[in-house]
Amino acid sequence: MQTIHASQVKPPFYRDERILGIISQVLIVVIVLGLGLFFFSNMISGLREKHSVAISFTFLSQGAGFDIGESLIEYSRERTYFRAFVVGLLNTFQVAFLGIVIATALGIVIGVMRLSTNFLISRIAAVYIEIFRNIPLLVLLIFWAQAVFLKLPRVAEAFVLPGPIFLSNRGIAIPWGIPTESWGTFLIVLVAGILLGAVVVYLLREQGKRTGRMPLVTLWFIVTVAAVGFVGWIVLPQPLTLEQPKLEGFNTQGGKILSQQFMALLSGLVIYTAAFIAEVVRAGIQSVSKGQREASTALGLTAGQTLRLIIFPQALRVIIPPLTSQYLNLTKNSSLAIAIGYPDLFAVAGNTILNQTGREIEMFTMIMGTYLSLSLLTSLLMNMYNKRIRLVER
Amino acid sequence: MAENDTAEMADNGTAEEIIICQDVCKWFGDFQALKDCNLRVQAQEVVVIIGPSGSGKSTFIRCINRLEEHQAGDIIVDGIPLTRDVRNIEQIRSETGMVFQQFNLFPHLTVLENITLAPIHVRKMRKDEARDTAMGLLNRVGIPEQADKYPGQLSGGQQQRVAIARSLAMSPKIMLFDEPTSALDPEMIKEVLDVMQELAETGMTMLVVTHEMGFAREVAHRIVFMDGGEIMEVGTPEHFFTNAQHERTKLFLSQIL
Amino acid sequence: MTTAAGTPSDRSVLPITERYPLVGWLRRNLFSDVFNSLLTLAALAFIIVIARIFLRWVFFTAEWGVIPANFNLLMRGQYPAAEAWRLWLVIYLLGAVVGICWKLIVGQFSGAARVLIAIPFVLMLIPFFSMGSRLNLLITAVASGAGFFIAGYLPIQRRGRAAAYFLIAYLVVMLVLLRGLPGEEGPMPPVQPILWGGLLLSLLLAFFGITLSFPLGVLLALGRQSKLPAVRIMSVIYIEFIRGVPLISLLFMGQVMLQLFLPDGFPLVDRVLRALVAITLFSAAYTAENVRGGLQSIPRGQYEAAQAVGLSAYQSTIHIIMPQALRAVIPVLVGQFISLFKDTTLVALVGIFDLLGIARTIISNPDWLGTQQEVFIVVAVLFWIFSYTMSYASRRLERRLGVGER
């Protein structure tokens, strides 16, 4: 038989599949890098005219010299820029955390209402969703700040709700627990309670694996922790004393004051995000097919068991990924705080510090780096979660 | 020296052999899907490839129009060596038509647009000319009345016939069939096989992967049996169905018949 | 049927819920059991309370004088009144082009077309429009009808391509009309973009943001799916970086740093343009992810069939892959365009007077102190109308395309 060697025939390089692939990649990389280098060199030469040193983070240890309206940690204008940056970051965390918790609760309620068989209830939820999904968040935020909280009466004429809670254009004053000497001990007791709860969970899980009937693990955990906490609260001499706000002259004293800016930001974020979460929840519950409910009823499971063992786990699988991205959105959206004067990460770093120091590159690197690590961390966790779910599937 | 070899091959009296595969090997990762496959197909010949699933039949014919890249050995189609040369790959693809198990019609285009797309954009044919050709082909496969429907509105058998018409529209010299009837309901298999048989009678060179033994017996000039990525046995239908040589061929035929 | 089960009317009397459909509907949807009835009553009470508060505010408390007094400002910002006719011309032409393209691309008058043609009429209902503006809106509606009608008689072979040409031509004409021709004394003196404002600017930013970010997003999506690793990695880095940071940080960066990136002596980029660059770069990353979802939904067989009939990679992307991928993600894309439209409000934070920016200046005007509620409600309603129309039209379109596919 005649031998042939087609594979040894080398085509000219401009027609070779592999070489063409390499050439086009190199070309694109060169173009992108070239553009980047062009921008970068322009930037460096521009900066050199402004500062003596092109890029440096040493200014962070200099005194900030400006005040911040509210802070979770001790801060004054004598502290450094870096401290100010951390204050902003913590404020972002604070509003994002509270926002996520409340928006989730509200979103679930509205999502479930949307699925109600009661026509009116389902309509109310639909109207809520359609209104707030189609209005820009920034308009909503400014509306809350300028048209609601700013319009509240002055402190002297504040609305008083039972509690007492004072609503005024300065913000909301609510009663707040003040730690006493035994607070530290009480915290230790609580930690012990959580540890005990973990042990209980472990034991119940093991038992569940043996018998095949999974007990209500979460419920038992909460019961354990609450019981330990309750005992601690009774035994110890008053770990917290309740301090109530009082009207004194033109101001309220005592309790906890939630600033007008904070409340406006929180309300706007919660109301807006809840509309999206409601849709996520609705879609999740609807994604579990009717056949699943029927099959489980046919097996003789009760309605509660069906919900807990069949519907909920499946709906959760659909809900979690988009829910996480809503959480991320809320966190990123909290940067709109700058519009209403709440000192979050972006307002402190991207506005105040940047204006004072003129350090654009450094500040934007820090801000974007922070947001970016937050979202990359979240997607990392999401991927792990998705992988776990997929394993369960097979 | 390499250049010489091709030239030599091209006018070396092998013009009759329209497909030459020599020592073709293909790996998917660690798994060797094709082991030194040798096959020479004459022009106008109908070759049916049979074998158990996972034996490499599909991979083999998919290598011939470069849907899969073979890693060792030589493939020459109509005198054109199949290498990394993009021009050669384009030429070979426009000379071979392929029909898939899952039809793979373009769901967003009508039947007529499915057929005229490649002639218009690859062959640069005029639109009305392409239309006329397409209608002719639809007549030939027996469904001219479906021209303006979308693939999703047709039955499986009709879809597969459209897919055959789509391939023929490029007037290929070779047709590759990758299990064309495996995804069809039983009552539709015959209409597709009839079209294929008629095509074979017009002298088209065909390479057919199939489980339809009736078709193989009646239409094929030669049958190839593959197992474990190797070509185990090649022969005429009579040879195969009366005195197959190889143990594994006999076993396979006894299971399938 | 010889059983002595009494007269048929005894047993086959329809229950009251079936005899009167309304009663049946009420019982099923509102009063199916005690709990449901209580819920219904609570919901009714809630609706009444809210409606009362709202209506009382609208008709008695609110001082609407601020809106008509500033209406032109809200609509077009500082765009000179003498040149306002150019804006109306832009809107007429938009109506005509939409009509033409609808005829060329979709063909019949259906579904979403009814929504589109309704837009001018709905806008006419807004109480603050002057009679002149209402007339102009009517002309727009007529123009789109005429465009639709005339396009049916145009001797056009390649309809999709013709529609694209019409759109491009419109873009050019629109920009010329908005920007004006050089020469202060000419018939169309130039108007700097920084003077464009109000709703006009919000819509323009959204429009150009969408048209510019869409092709960029499609390219990035293709890049992320590419089999060339260098291209893939760069696309992933870009997409993940942009999606990880808030838009406001990009907008600020655009204002502060864009000029830094450009060489010395490069003409100063307009403030509005800088914002548009940031919005486009931001939106492209999200478009890319949505389009990628569509690309992933396309079975491998489609790529193989396209290769097998001899289409090049470019041809199969244009004719086979992209049309299917985009169709699969229309709802998500429209959702993203809506959020881009809403996000344009962020430019108000970098000193640009879009609808929200203008609203903020109005309430800080001493003449209109204390009108925050009125102004912001109107702004919110305006944004709502456009967003809701878009999402409604997309739902209709989705249903239409879904039918076409079967």
Coordinates of C-alpha atoms in Angstrom, one line a residue, chain B residues 111 115 134-147 154 157-158 160-162 164-165 168 191-192 194-195 198:
Chain B
V111 CA -36.9 25.6 6.2
I115 CA -31.3 25.5 3.1
A134 CA -33.6 24.9 -2.5
M135 CA -37.1 24.3 -3.8
G136 CA -35.7 21.7 -6.2
L137 CA -34.1 19.9 -3.3
L138 CA -37.2 20.1 -1.1
N139 CA -39.1 18.5 -4.0
R140 CA -36.5 15.8 -4.1
V141 CA -36.9 15.0 -0.4
G142 CA -40.6 15.2 -0.8
I143 CA -41.7 18.2 1.3
P144 CA -41.9 21.3 -0.9
E145 CA -45.1 22.4 1.0
Q146 CA -43.1 23.0 4.2
A147 CA -40.7 25.6 2.8
L154 CA -42.1 19.8 11.5
G157 CA -38.6 12.7 9.8
Q158 CA -39.4 15.9 8.0
Q160 CA -34.1 15.1 9.0
R161 CA -35.1 15.3 5.3
V162 CA -34.7 19.1 5.5
I164 CA -30.4 16.3 4.1
A165 CA -31.6 19.0 1.6
L168 CA -27.1 18.9 -0.6
E191 CA -39.0 8.1 4.9
V192 CA -35.5 9.2 5.7
D194 CA -35.8 6.2 1.3
V195 CA -34.3 9.6 0.7
E198 CA -32.3 7.4 -3.6

